[in-house]
């Protein structure tokens, strides 16, 4: 007797699946095609365009993504954030070069901490490091439409304008310095568990501080 497919639920909407091969309810790793298309997964979008060809929700994302620029023209309050973000990317590039690191992949947490501190101190912003591990469509999306683990900065200007700032977005095909209003940024960035992220950031900051103190002691000796 052929084995019946095991019933399980989409991790996003909770829908139960018993026919995982059916296009409009097909499941991929626990996320149904409809939910994956909601999160702009390219393969899921293609499936939903075939299943519901007249539904404008699944239209091509061409021209829909925030463009590859710092959003200077979106709000005057973001201009100072953009200036500081661009400046800190230049600083970060010099740090990477001095450390013989050629690419930003794997350095996003360091970059996010540097950027957060600068925006708080020099931009008078309320800022925090956010992140996601790439699971359940959390983290940052690349230009191919895939979600990746990543760290970035979210904050508010002194005037209360919410934004996302990122100085390591180039690893995903975006510009090397990104500043977007919060409503646009949600197309590319979705934060995961804040407590887990905060703990990871605290641990990294403690490590950086300890290494800096050790380096100073070595210089004194």
mmCIF file of C-alpha atoms in Angstrom:
data_model
loop_
_atom_site.group_PDB
_atom_site.id
_atom_site.type_symbol
_atom_site.label_atom_id
_atom_site.label_comp_id
_atom_site.label_asym_id
_atom_site.label_seq_id
_atom_site.Cartn_x
_atom_site.Cartn_y
_atom_site.Cartn_z
ATOM 1 C CA UNK A 1 0.000 0.000 0.000
ATOM 2 C CA UNK A 2 1.476 3.404 -0.948
ATOM 3 C CA UNK A 3 2.405 5.536 2.026
ATOM 4 C CA UNK A 4 0.183 8.552 2.579
ATOM 5 C CA UNK A 5 1.928 11.918 2.808
ATOM 6 C CA UNK A 6 2.355 13.078 6.370
ATOM 7 C CA UNK A 7 0.132 15.990 7.393
ATOM 8 C CA UNK A 8 1.940 19.069 8.643
ATOM 9 C CA UNK A 9 1.412 22.812 8.932
ATOM 10 C CA UNK A 10 2.841 25.895 7.298
ATOM 11 C CA UNK A 11 5.125 27.606 9.792
ATOM 12 C CA UNK A 12 3.784 31.022 8.764
ATOM 13 C CA UNK A 13 -0.014 30.735 8.448
ATOM 14 C CA UNK A 14 -0.574 27.392 10.204
ATOM 15 C CA UNK A 15 -2.449 25.840 7.254
ATOM 16 C CA UNK A 16 -2.444 22.038 7.398
ATOM 17 C CA UNK A 17 -1.035 20.185 4.389
ATOM 18 C CA UNK A 18 -1.905 16.671 3.301
ATOM 19 C CA UNK A 19 -1.167 17.072 -0.426
ATOM 20 C CA UNK A 20 2.235 18.743 -0.567
ATOM 21 C CA UNK A 21 2.467 18.300 -4.335
ATOM 22 C CA UNK A 22 -0.574 20.409 -5.145
ATOM 23 C CA UNK A 23 0.612 23.756 -6.592
ATOM 24 C CA UNK A 24 -1.683 26.080 -4.644
ATOM 25 C CA UNK A 25 -1.044 24.425 -1.284
ATOM 26 C CA UNK A 26 2.388 22.981 -1.955
ATOM 27 C CA UNK A 27 4.781 23.167 0.935
ATOM 28 C CA UNK A 28 8.485 23.845 0.875
ATOM 29 C CA UNK A 29 10.200 23.282 4.189
ATOM 30 C CA UNK A 30 7.028 24.047 6.096
ATOM 31 C CA UNK A 31 6.123 27.338 4.373
ATOM 32 C CA UNK A 32 3.215 27.167 1.940
ATOM 33 C CA UNK A 33 3.624 28.607 -1.527
ATOM 34 C CA UNK A 34 1.077 31.354 -0.875
ATOM 35 C CA UNK A 35 2.915 32.547 2.225
ATOM 36 C CA UNK A 36 6.261 32.315 0.461
ATOM 37 C CA UNK A 37 4.858 34.434 -2.375
ATOM 38 C CA UNK A 38 3.644 36.981 0.176
ATOM 39 C CA UNK A 39 7.284 37.290 1.190
ATOM 40 C CA UNK A 40 8.303 37.726 -2.477
ATOM 41 C CA UNK A 41 10.073 34.396 -2.856
ATOM 42 C CA UNK A 42 10.720 34.214 -6.634
ATOM 43 C CA UNK A 43 9.855 30.517 -7.124
ATOM 44 C CA UNK A 44 6.673 30.863 -5.080
ATOM 45 C CA UNK A 45 5.677 33.991 -6.989
ATOM 46 C CA UNK A 46 6.068 32.136 -10.268
ATOM 47 C CA UNK A 47 3.833 29.324 -8.989
ATOM 48 C CA UNK A 48 1.144 31.715 -7.758
ATOM 49 C CA UNK A 49 1.178 33.592 -11.068
ATOM 50 C CA UNK A 50 0.254 30.308 -12.766
ATOM 51 C CA UNK A 51 -2.363 29.380 -10.160
ATOM 52 C CA UNK A 52 -3.922 32.864 -9.991
ATOM 53 C CA UNK A 53 -2.882 34.601 -13.230
ATOM 54 C CA UNK A 54 -5.322 37.500 -12.764
ATOM 55 C CA UNK A 55 -4.372 38.294 -9.176
ATOM 56 C CA UNK A 56 -2.408 41.601 -9.171
ATOM 57 C CA UNK A 57 -0.839 40.606 -5.860
ATOM 58 C CA UNK A 58 1.578 38.311 -7.684
ATOM 59 C CA UNK A 59 2.632 40.818 -10.348
ATOM 60 C CA UNK A 60 6.280 41.148 -11.222
ATOM 61 C CA UNK A 61 8.357 42.969 -8.650
ATOM 62 C CA UNK A 62 10.215 44.827 -11.416
ATOM 63 C CA UNK A 63 10.321 48.466 -10.417
ATOM 64 C CA UNK A 64 8.740 47.648 -7.061
ATOM 65 C CA UNK A 65 11.854 47.286 -4.952
ATOM 66 C CA UNK A 66 13.332 50.394 -3.384
ATOM 67 C CA UNK A 67 15.975 51.550 -5.798
ATOM 68 C CA UNK A 68 19.701 51.124 -5.342
ATOM 69 C CA UNK A 69 20.273 54.485 -3.695
ATOM 70 C CA UNK A 70 20.264 56.185 -0.360
ATOM 71 C CA UNK A 71 16.789 57.636 0.069
ATOM 72 C CA UNK A 72 17.897 61.265 0.415
ATOM 73 C CA UNK A 73 14.807 62.634 -1.247
ATOM 74 C CA UNK A 74 12.315 60.791 0.952
ATOM 75 C CA UNK A 75 12.555 63.022 4.025
ATOM 76 C CA UNK A 76 14.878 65.888 5.019
ATOM 77 C CA UNK A 77 15.425 64.243 8.403
ATOM 78 C CA UNK A 78 17.164 61.337 6.674
ATOM 79 C CA UNK A 79 19.845 63.480 5.063
ATOM 80 C CA UNK A 80 22.050 63.542 8.157
ATOM 81 C CA UNK A 81 21.508 59.801 8.659
ATOM 82 C CA UNK A 82 22.575 59.240 5.055
ATOM 83 C CA UNK A 83 25.667 61.421 5.466
ATOM 84 C CA UNK A 84 26.779 59.588 8.601
ATOM 85 C CA UNK A 85 26.008 56.177 7.110
ATOM 86 C CA UNK A 86 28.096 56.890 4.013
ATOM 87 C CA UNK A 87 30.916 58.230 6.179
ATOM 88 C CA UNK A 88 30.883 55.168 8.442
ATOM 89 C CA UNK A 89 31.005 52.840 5.445
ATOM 90 C CA UNK A 90 34.198 54.613 4.392
ATOM 91 C CA UNK A 91 35.591 54.126 7.900
ATOM 92 C CA UNK A 92 34.526 50.470 7.883
ATOM 93 C CA UNK A 93 36.237 49.919 4.535
ATOM 94 C CA UNK A 94 39.496 51.147 6.033
ATOM 95 C CA UNK A 95 39.063 48.854 9.041
ATOM 96 C CA UNK A 96 38.453 45.869 6.752
ATOM 97 C CA UNK A 97 41.456 46.753 4.606
ATOM 98 C CA UNK A 98 43.707 47.040 7.661
ATOM 99 C CA UNK A 99 42.464 43.610 8.759
ATOM 100 C CA UNK A 100 43.126 42.099 5.294
ATOM 101 C CA UNK A 101 39.408 41.403 4.806
ATOM 102 C CA UNK A 102 38.376 41.802 1.180
ATOM 103 C CA UNK A 103 34.580 41.457 1.467
ATOM 104 C CA UNK A 104 31.831 42.453 3.893
ATOM 105 C CA UNK A 105 30.264 38.990 4.113
ATOM 106 C CA UNK A 106 30.453 37.847 7.723
ATOM 107 C CA UNK A 107 31.210 41.335 9.057
ATOM 108 C CA UNK A 108 27.683 42.732 9.311
ATOM 109 C CA UNK A 109 27.445 42.583 13.119
ATOM 110 C CA UNK A 110 30.663 44.593 13.491
ATOM 111 C CA UNK A 111 29.450 47.100 10.912
ATOM 112 C CA UNK A 112 26.032 47.432 12.540
ATOM 113 C CA UNK A 113 27.545 48.114 15.976
ATOM 114 C CA UNK A 114 29.876 50.750 14.514
ATOM 115 C CA UNK A 115 27.008 52.403 12.651
ATOM 116 C CA UNK A 116 24.621 52.344 15.619
ATOM 117 C CA UNK A 117 27.172 53.984 17.904
ATOM 118 C CA UNK A 118 27.897 56.688 15.332
ATOM 119 C CA UNK A 119 24.228 57.459 14.681
ATOM 120 C CA UNK A 120 23.561 57.710 18.406
ATOM 121 C CA UNK A 121 26.588 59.851 19.229
ATOM 122 C CA UNK A 122 26.816 62.117 16.197
ATOM 123 C CA UNK A 123 23.309 61.980 14.746
ATOM 124 C CA UNK A 124 21.428 62.093 18.060
ATOM 125 C CA UNK A 125 19.286 59.206 16.807
ATOM 126 C CA UNK A 126 17.632 56.518 18.876
ATOM 127 C CA UNK A 127 19.142 53.431 17.254
ATOM 128 C CA UNK A 128 19.424 49.687 17.800
ATOM 129 C CA UNK A 129 21.039 46.763 16.030
ATOM 130 C CA UNK A 130 18.466 44.420 14.518
ATOM 131 C CA UNK A 131 18.981 41.079 12.831
ATOM 132 C CA UNK A 132 17.512 37.870 11.521
ATOM 133 C CA UNK A 133 18.981 34.467 10.754
ATOM 134 C CA UNK A 134 17.480 34.030 7.289
ATOM 135 C CA UNK A 135 14.859 31.512 8.470
ATOM 136 C CA UNK A 136 11.117 32.175 8.162
ATOM 137 C CA UNK A 137 11.865 35.078 5.808
ATOM 138 C CA UNK A 138 13.764 37.010 8.466
ATOM 139 C CA UNK A 139 16.991 38.883 7.906
ATOM 140 C CA UNK A 140 17.772 40.702 4.658
ATOM 141 C CA UNK A 141 16.692 39.853 1.142
ATOM 142 C CA UNK A 142 19.147 39.810 -1.739
ATOM 143 C CA UNK A 143 18.495 40.913 -5.312
ATOM 144 C CA UNK A 144 17.627 37.334 -6.255
ATOM 145 C CA UNK A 145 14.772 37.414 -3.733
ATOM 146 C CA UNK A 146 16.344 35.071 -1.174
ATOM 147 C CA UNK A 147 16.453 35.792 2.558
ATOM 148 C CA UNK A 148 19.805 35.784 4.362
ATOM 149 C CA UNK A 149 21.041 36.059 7.928
ATOM 150 C CA UNK A 150 22.108 39.653 8.551
ATOM 151 C CA UNK A 151 22.523 42.511 11.046
ATOM 152 C CA UNK A 152 21.616 46.150 10.395
ATOM 153 C CA UNK A 153 20.489 49.280 12.279
ATOM 154 C CA UNK A 154 16.958 50.528 12.879
ATOM 155 C CA UNK A 155 16.303 53.880 14.474
ATOM 156 C CA UNK A 156 14.490 57.191 14.653
ATOM 157 C CA UNK A 157 15.853 60.607 13.820
ATOM 158 C CA UNK A 158 15.573 63.430 16.382
ATOM 159 C CA UNK A 159 12.441 64.422 14.465
ATOM 160 C CA UNK A 160 10.904 60.975 14.924
ATOM 161 C CA UNK A 161 11.383 59.607 11.393
ATOM 162 C CA UNK A 162 11.936 55.841 11.408
ATOM 163 C CA UNK A 163 14.642 54.372 9.208
ATOM 164 C CA UNK A 164 16.849 51.395 8.434
ATOM 165 C CA UNK A 165 20.568 51.955 7.837
ATOM 166 C CA UNK A 166 23.040 49.336 6.626
ATOM 167 C CA UNK A 167 26.740 49.550 5.717
ATOM 168 C CA UNK A 168 27.217 45.932 4.599
ATOM 169 C CA UNK A 169 24.298 45.548 2.176
ATOM 170 C CA UNK A 170 26.642 45.138 -0.795
ATOM 171 C CA UNK A 171 27.081 41.454 0.060
ATOM 172 C CA UNK A 172 23.482 40.995 -1.157
ATOM 173 C CA UNK A 173 23.847 43.001 -4.350
ATOM 174 C CA UNK A 174 22.617 46.325 -2.913
ATOM 175 C CA UNK A 175 24.711 49.488 -2.508
ATOM 176 C CA UNK A 176 27.385 49.483 0.168
ATOM 177 C CA UNK A 177 25.535 52.152 2.188
ATOM 178 C CA UNK A 178 21.746 51.966 2.442
ATOM 179 C CA UNK A 179 19.323 54.282 4.228
ATOM 180 C CA UNK A 180 15.603 53.716 3.757
ATOM 181 C CA UNK A 181 12.433 54.968 5.451
ATOM 182 C CA UNK A 182 10.898 52.248 7.579
ATOM 183 C CA UNK A 183 7.927 51.660 5.277
ATOM 184 C CA UNK A 184 10.216 50.970 2.303
ATOM 185 C CA UNK A 185 12.759 49.044 4.349
ATOM 186 C CA UNK A 186 10.264 46.304 5.215
ATOM 187 C CA UNK A 187 10.565 45.112 1.630
ATOM 188 C CA UNK A 188 14.191 44.146 2.326
ATOM 189 C CA UNK A 189 14.619 43.794 6.090
ATOM 190 C CA UNK A 190 12.644 41.779 8.648
ATOM 191 C CA UNK A 191 13.950 41.462 12.191
ATOM 192 C CA UNK A 192 13.945 38.204 14.126
ATOM 193 C CA UNK A 193 13.919 37.676 17.890
ATOM 194 C CA UNK A 194 15.093 40.935 19.494
ATOM 195 C CA UNK A 195 16.292 39.213 22.687
ATOM 196 C CA UNK A 196 18.483 36.752 20.793
ATOM 197 C CA UNK A 197 19.902 39.547 18.640
ATOM 198 C CA UNK A 198 20.559 41.781 21.658
ATOM 199 C CA UNK A 199 22.369 38.959 23.461
ATOM 200 C CA UNK A 200 24.548 38.242 20.420
ATOM 201 C CA UNK A 201 25.366 41.940 20.020
ATOM 202 C CA UNK A 202 26.198 42.317 23.728
ATOM 203 C CA UNK A 203 28.525 39.308 23.546
ATOM 204 C CA UNK A 204 30.285 40.697 20.480
ATOM 205 C CA UNK A 205 30.678 44.139 22.059
ATOM 206 C CA UNK A 206 32.173 42.556 25.183
ATOM 207 C CA UNK A 207 34.612 40.626 22.982
ATOM 208 C CA UNK A 208 35.592 43.783 21.082
ATOM 209 C CA UNK A 209 36.141 45.681 24.342
ATOM 210 C CA UNK A 210 38.268 42.879 25.808
ATOM 211 C CA UNK A 211 40.412 42.686 22.669
ATOM 212 C CA UNK A 212 40.882 46.465 22.648
ATOM 213 C CA UNK A 213 41.991 46.478 26.283
ATOM 214 C CA UNK A 214 44.420 43.645 25.602
ATOM 215 C CA UNK A 215 45.869 45.534 22.649
ATOM 216 C CA UNK A 216 46.330 48.651 24.796
ATOM 217 C CA UNK A 217 48.106 46.656 27.500
ATOM 218 C CA UNK A 218 50.415 45.142 24.873
ATOM 219 C CA UNK A 219 51.278 48.633 23.624
ATOM 220 C CA UNK A 220 51.975 49.820 27.169
ATOM 221 C CA UNK A 221 54.300 46.872 27.740
#
